[in-house]
């Protein structure tokens, strides 16, 4: 059966429109979402790019460096205020937030108002040194009105209009840095205990 010319044209138009909808709405939405996620990332470096970390809170300033013997444990070493192996699980938790962490949104704020967000002085500061000698900084302030996020600055620089970009980041950052020095140290391995002393057998006595 031969279709009328008008019907054939309508079918071709419908197919073309369907293809447009697929590539623009479906495929295009995926690409736009990827771009959106990329813009929301706090930093773009990888974990292996990081050579050193300095974590400064109101109670402690901690300097960490990657262990030059990369094949051995621990992966991280505490350089100050003490020297010794670091707790890799604790450092990895912080590193994961720095590498994968996103900002919920960005707010333009006058620099003179940073104190209202507990950013001047800050609650905590994380300085990151990469293997290529580039450096980054994350400054943490107080939580927002509903306690879901922290106000923060990443590599803070003033814009031409004098404003500063504030980020809203996960409160997990506060949990990651507000620790006692003992938590940053490698835990003692209690699995290797000294062998217990054997109980001596009683010395037999000659009975009469």
mmCIF file of C-alpha atoms in Angstrom:
data_model
loop_
_atom_site.group_PDB
_atom_site.id
_atom_site.type_symbol
_atom_site.label_atom_id
_atom_site.label_comp_id
_atom_site.label_asym_id
_atom_site.label_seq_id
_atom_site.Cartn_x
_atom_site.Cartn_y
_atom_site.Cartn_z
ATOM 1 C CA UNK A 1 0.000 0.000 0.000
ATOM 2 C CA UNK A 2 1.440 3.322 -1.053
ATOM 3 C CA UNK A 3 1.314 6.073 1.568
ATOM 4 C CA UNK A 4 0.152 9.530 0.544
ATOM 5 C CA UNK A 5 2.939 12.044 0.109
ATOM 6 C CA UNK A 6 1.644 14.196 2.993
ATOM 7 C CA UNK A 7 1.579 11.225 5.392
ATOM 8 C CA UNK A 8 5.130 10.243 4.413
ATOM 9 C CA UNK A 9 6.363 13.769 5.087
ATOM 10 C CA UNK A 10 4.667 13.772 8.507
ATOM 11 C CA UNK A 11 6.302 10.450 9.400
ATOM 12 C CA UNK A 12 9.735 11.755 8.415
ATOM 13 C CA UNK A 13 9.166 14.927 10.432
ATOM 14 C CA UNK A 14 8.105 12.874 13.470
ATOM 15 C CA UNK A 15 11.235 10.712 13.201
ATOM 16 C CA UNK A 16 13.413 13.782 12.878
ATOM 17 C CA UNK A 17 11.738 15.433 15.860
ATOM 18 C CA UNK A 18 12.171 12.262 17.916
ATOM 19 C CA UNK A 19 15.862 12.186 17.110
ATOM 20 C CA UNK A 20 16.217 15.837 18.099
ATOM 21 C CA UNK A 21 14.449 15.241 21.399
ATOM 22 C CA UNK A 22 16.672 12.239 22.147
ATOM 23 C CA UNK A 23 19.993 13.961 21.419
ATOM 24 C CA UNK A 24 19.079 17.286 22.990
ATOM 25 C CA UNK A 25 16.932 16.312 25.943
ATOM 26 C CA UNK A 26 18.339 12.905 26.907
ATOM 27 C CA UNK A 27 21.935 12.910 25.702
ATOM 28 C CA UNK A 28 22.199 16.662 26.132
ATOM 29 C CA UNK A 29 20.888 16.502 29.690
ATOM 30 C CA UNK A 30 23.568 13.946 30.547
ATOM 31 C CA UNK A 31 26.301 16.178 29.165
ATOM 32 C CA UNK A 32 24.891 19.246 30.935
ATOM 33 C CA UNK A 33 24.706 17.303 34.198
ATOM 34 C CA UNK A 34 28.357 16.261 33.826
ATOM 35 C CA UNK A 35 29.333 19.882 33.253
ATOM 36 C CA UNK A 36 27.295 20.939 36.284
ATOM 37 C CA UNK A 37 28.985 18.342 38.479
ATOM 38 C CA UNK A 38 32.399 19.420 37.231
ATOM 39 C CA UNK A 39 31.654 23.036 38.166
ATOM 40 C CA UNK A 40 30.558 21.972 41.648
ATOM 41 C CA UNK A 41 33.779 20.116 42.458
ATOM 42 C CA UNK A 42 35.841 21.936 45.058
ATOM 43 C CA UNK A 43 39.220 20.896 43.615
ATOM 44 C CA UNK A 44 40.322 19.129 40.442
ATOM 45 C CA UNK A 45 43.480 17.333 41.631
ATOM 46 C CA UNK A 46 43.717 13.577 42.275
ATOM 47 C CA UNK A 47 44.709 11.922 45.536
ATOM 48 C CA UNK A 48 48.051 10.754 44.135
ATOM 49 C CA UNK A 49 48.882 14.364 43.225
ATOM 50 C CA UNK A 50 49.035 15.437 46.882
ATOM 51 C CA UNK A 51 52.428 15.528 48.557
ATOM 52 C CA UNK A 52 51.682 17.289 51.856
ATOM 53 C CA UNK A 53 48.828 18.578 54.016
ATOM 54 C CA UNK A 54 48.694 21.129 56.802
ATOM 55 C CA UNK A 55 45.569 21.063 58.967
ATOM 56 C CA UNK A 56 45.147 24.032 61.290
ATOM 57 C CA UNK A 57 42.319 24.183 63.817
ATOM 58 C CA UNK A 58 41.861 26.271 66.959
ATOM 59 C CA UNK A 59 43.479 23.494 69.007
ATOM 60 C CA UNK A 60 46.134 22.047 66.721
ATOM 61 C CA UNK A 61 48.393 22.643 63.721
ATOM 62 C CA UNK A 62 49.291 19.348 62.064
ATOM 63 C CA UNK A 63 51.785 18.834 59.231
ATOM 64 C CA UNK A 64 51.490 15.644 57.182
ATOM 65 C CA UNK A 65 53.695 14.386 54.344
ATOM 66 C CA UNK A 66 53.359 11.455 52.010
ATOM 67 C CA UNK A 67 55.707 8.624 52.936
ATOM 68 C CA UNK A 68 58.577 8.620 50.374
ATOM 69 C CA UNK A 69 58.595 4.834 50.629
ATOM 70 C CA UNK A 70 55.270 4.569 48.818
ATOM 71 C CA UNK A 71 55.209 0.785 48.848
ATOM 72 C CA UNK A 72 55.310 0.624 52.623
ATOM 73 C CA UNK A 73 52.834 1.469 55.346
ATOM 74 C CA UNK A 74 51.889 3.966 56.541
ATOM 75 C CA UNK A 75 51.244 6.072 53.441
ATOM 76 C CA UNK A 76 51.392 9.276 55.492
ATOM 77 C CA UNK A 77 53.787 10.593 58.118
ATOM 78 C CA UNK A 78 53.258 13.223 60.814
ATOM 79 C CA UNK A 79 56.073 15.795 60.636
ATOM 80 C CA UNK A 80 54.860 18.125 63.415
ATOM 81 C CA UNK A 81 54.003 18.753 66.222
ATOM 82 C CA UNK A 82 55.413 15.230 66.639
ATOM 83 C CA UNK A 83 57.179 12.868 64.279
ATOM 84 C CA UNK A 84 55.784 9.462 63.507
ATOM 85 C CA UNK A 85 53.492 7.389 61.315
ATOM 86 C CA UNK A 86 50.001 8.766 60.680
ATOM 87 C CA UNK A 87 46.680 6.985 60.835
ATOM 88 C CA UNK A 88 46.108 6.198 57.152
ATOM 89 C CA UNK A 89 42.358 5.702 57.611
ATOM 90 C CA UNK A 90 41.942 9.178 59.139
ATOM 91 C CA UNK A 91 44.081 10.870 56.465
ATOM 92 C CA UNK A 92 42.341 8.945 53.668
ATOM 93 C CA UNK A 93 38.965 10.135 54.972
ATOM 94 C CA UNK A 94 40.086 13.755 54.677
ATOM 95 C CA UNK A 95 41.741 13.145 51.297
ATOM 96 C CA UNK A 96 38.559 11.607 49.923
ATOM 97 C CA UNK A 97 36.600 14.724 50.890
ATOM 98 C CA UNK A 98 39.182 17.016 49.274
ATOM 99 C CA UNK A 99 39.341 15.044 46.024
ATOM 100 C CA UNK A 100 35.675 14.111 45.600
ATOM 101 C CA UNK A 101 33.948 16.838 47.604
ATOM 102 C CA UNK A 102 31.424 19.108 45.915
ATOM 103 C CA UNK A 103 30.070 22.540 46.696
ATOM 104 C CA UNK A 104 26.296 22.747 46.962
ATOM 105 C CA UNK A 105 26.293 26.358 45.752
ATOM 106 C CA UNK A 106 28.430 29.486 45.518
ATOM 107 C CA UNK A 107 27.591 32.784 47.203
ATOM 108 C CA UNK A 108 29.185 36.154 46.378
ATOM 109 C CA UNK A 109 29.879 37.989 49.649
ATOM 110 C CA UNK A 110 31.711 41.233 50.486
ATOM 111 C CA UNK A 111 35.083 40.515 52.062
ATOM 112 C CA UNK A 112 34.219 42.659 55.105
ATOM 113 C CA UNK A 113 31.398 40.226 55.987
ATOM 114 C CA UNK A 114 33.576 37.089 56.229
ATOM 115 C CA UNK A 115 33.521 37.301 60.012
ATOM 116 C CA UNK A 116 29.775 36.669 59.989
ATOM 117 C CA UNK A 117 30.445 33.224 58.487
ATOM 118 C CA UNK A 118 33.271 32.427 60.970
ATOM 119 C CA UNK A 119 35.796 32.706 58.139
ATOM 120 C CA UNK A 120 37.795 35.613 59.559
ATOM 121 C CA UNK A 121 39.273 34.118 61.646
ATOM 122 C CA UNK A 122 38.323 30.675 60.295
ATOM 123 C CA UNK A 123 37.272 27.595 62.206
ATOM 124 C CA UNK A 124 39.893 25.542 60.347
ATOM 125 C CA UNK A 125 42.279 25.816 57.402
ATOM 126 C CA UNK A 126 43.587 23.031 55.161
ATOM 127 C CA UNK A 127 46.660 23.763 53.043
ATOM 128 C CA UNK A 128 47.402 21.299 50.254
ATOM 129 C CA UNK A 129 50.763 20.988 48.495
ATOM 130 C CA UNK A 130 50.888 18.982 45.277
ATOM 131 C CA UNK A 131 53.841 17.050 43.907
ATOM 132 C CA UNK A 132 54.247 19.675 41.177
ATOM 133 C CA UNK A 133 54.649 22.333 43.935
ATOM 134 C CA UNK A 134 51.269 23.906 43.265
ATOM 135 C CA UNK A 135 49.299 24.746 46.394
ATOM 136 C CA UNK A 136 45.617 24.954 47.290
ATOM 137 C CA UNK A 137 43.744 26.070 50.366
ATOM 138 C CA UNK A 138 40.360 25.306 51.876
ATOM 139 C CA UNK A 139 39.091 27.570 54.663
ATOM 140 C CA UNK A 140 36.220 26.295 56.798
ATOM 141 C CA UNK A 141 33.722 28.449 58.661
ATOM 142 C CA UNK A 142 30.542 27.806 60.607
ATOM 143 C CA UNK A 143 27.532 25.760 59.522
ATOM 144 C CA UNK A 144 24.662 27.373 57.628
ATOM 145 C CA UNK A 145 21.226 28.096 59.128
ATOM 146 C CA UNK A 146 19.959 24.497 58.942
ATOM 147 C CA UNK A 147 23.254 22.824 59.856
ATOM 148 C CA UNK A 148 23.475 20.855 56.587
ATOM 149 C CA UNK A 149 26.552 22.602 55.164
ATOM 150 C CA UNK A 150 29.610 24.585 56.164
ATOM 151 C CA UNK A 151 30.544 27.965 54.758
ATOM 152 C CA UNK A 152 33.958 27.685 53.122
ATOM 153 C CA UNK A 153 36.449 29.297 50.758
ATOM 154 C CA UNK A 154 38.568 27.418 48.224
ATOM 155 C CA UNK A 155 41.731 29.170 47.035
ATOM 156 C CA UNK A 156 40.260 32.504 48.149
ATOM 157 C CA UNK A 157 40.795 35.454 45.832
ATOM 158 C CA UNK A 158 38.868 38.711 45.644
ATOM 159 C CA UNK A 159 36.810 39.305 42.512
ATOM 160 C CA UNK A 160 37.069 42.607 40.585
ATOM 161 C CA UNK A 161 33.959 43.868 42.410
ATOM 162 C CA UNK A 162 35.608 43.175 45.785
ATOM 163 C CA UNK A 163 33.385 40.222 46.641
ATOM 164 C CA UNK A 164 34.569 36.778 47.773
ATOM 165 C CA UNK A 165 33.040 33.510 46.583
ATOM 166 C CA UNK A 166 31.730 31.440 49.480
ATOM 167 C CA UNK A 167 31.032 27.738 49.064
ATOM 168 C CA UNK A 168 28.631 25.488 50.909
ATOM 169 C CA UNK A 169 30.455 22.217 51.599
ATOM 170 C CA UNK A 170 29.702 19.057 53.545
ATOM 171 C CA UNK A 171 29.837 19.164 57.344
ATOM 172 C CA UNK A 172 31.980 16.021 57.050
ATOM 173 C CA UNK A 173 34.938 18.385 56.657
ATOM 174 C CA UNK A 174 34.469 19.520 60.266
ATOM 175 C CA UNK A 175 34.443 15.900 61.420
ATOM 176 C CA UNK A 176 37.574 15.196 59.388
ATOM 177 C CA UNK A 177 39.755 17.971 60.844
ATOM 178 C CA UNK A 178 38.496 18.515 64.400
ATOM 179 C CA UNK A 179 40.433 15.672 65.997
ATOM 180 C CA UNK A 180 42.814 15.168 68.861
ATOM 181 C CA UNK A 181 46.458 14.555 68.020
ATOM 182 C CA UNK A 182 46.127 10.986 69.296
ATOM 183 C CA UNK A 183 43.578 10.256 66.559
ATOM 184 C CA UNK A 184 45.986 11.340 63.824
ATOM 185 C CA UNK A 185 48.675 8.935 65.040
ATOM 186 C CA UNK A 186 48.900 5.379 63.760
ATOM 187 C CA UNK A 187 47.079 3.132 66.229
ATOM 188 C CA UNK A 188 49.158 0.705 68.239
ATOM 189 C CA UNK A 189 49.028 -2.832 66.880
ATOM 190 C CA UNK A 190 48.003 -4.980 69.806
ATOM 191 C CA UNK A 191 47.963 -8.133 67.715
ATOM 192 C CA UNK A 192 51.664 -8.690 68.264
ATOM 193 C CA UNK A 193 51.836 -9.267 71.984
ATOM 194 C CA UNK A 194 54.791 -10.521 73.896
ATOM 195 C CA UNK A 195 54.622 -14.259 74.509
ATOM 196 C CA UNK A 196 53.356 -15.040 77.958
ATOM 197 C CA UNK A 197 55.681 -16.591 80.506
ATOM 198 C CA UNK A 198 55.003 -20.274 81.095
ATOM 199 C CA UNK A 199 54.061 -21.209 84.595
ATOM 200 C CA UNK A 200 56.913 -23.241 86.129
ATOM 201 C CA UNK A 201 56.086 -26.736 87.237
ATOM 202 C CA UNK A 202 56.362 -27.416 90.961
ATOM 203 C CA UNK A 203 59.618 -29.036 92.031
ATOM 204 C CA UNK A 204 58.948 -32.527 93.374
ATOM 205 C CA UNK A 205 60.066 -33.146 96.910
ATOM 206 C CA UNK A 206 61.370 -36.419 98.259
ATOM 207 C CA UNK A 207 58.810 -37.937 100.593
ATOM 208 C CA UNK A 208 60.024 -39.854 103.597
#
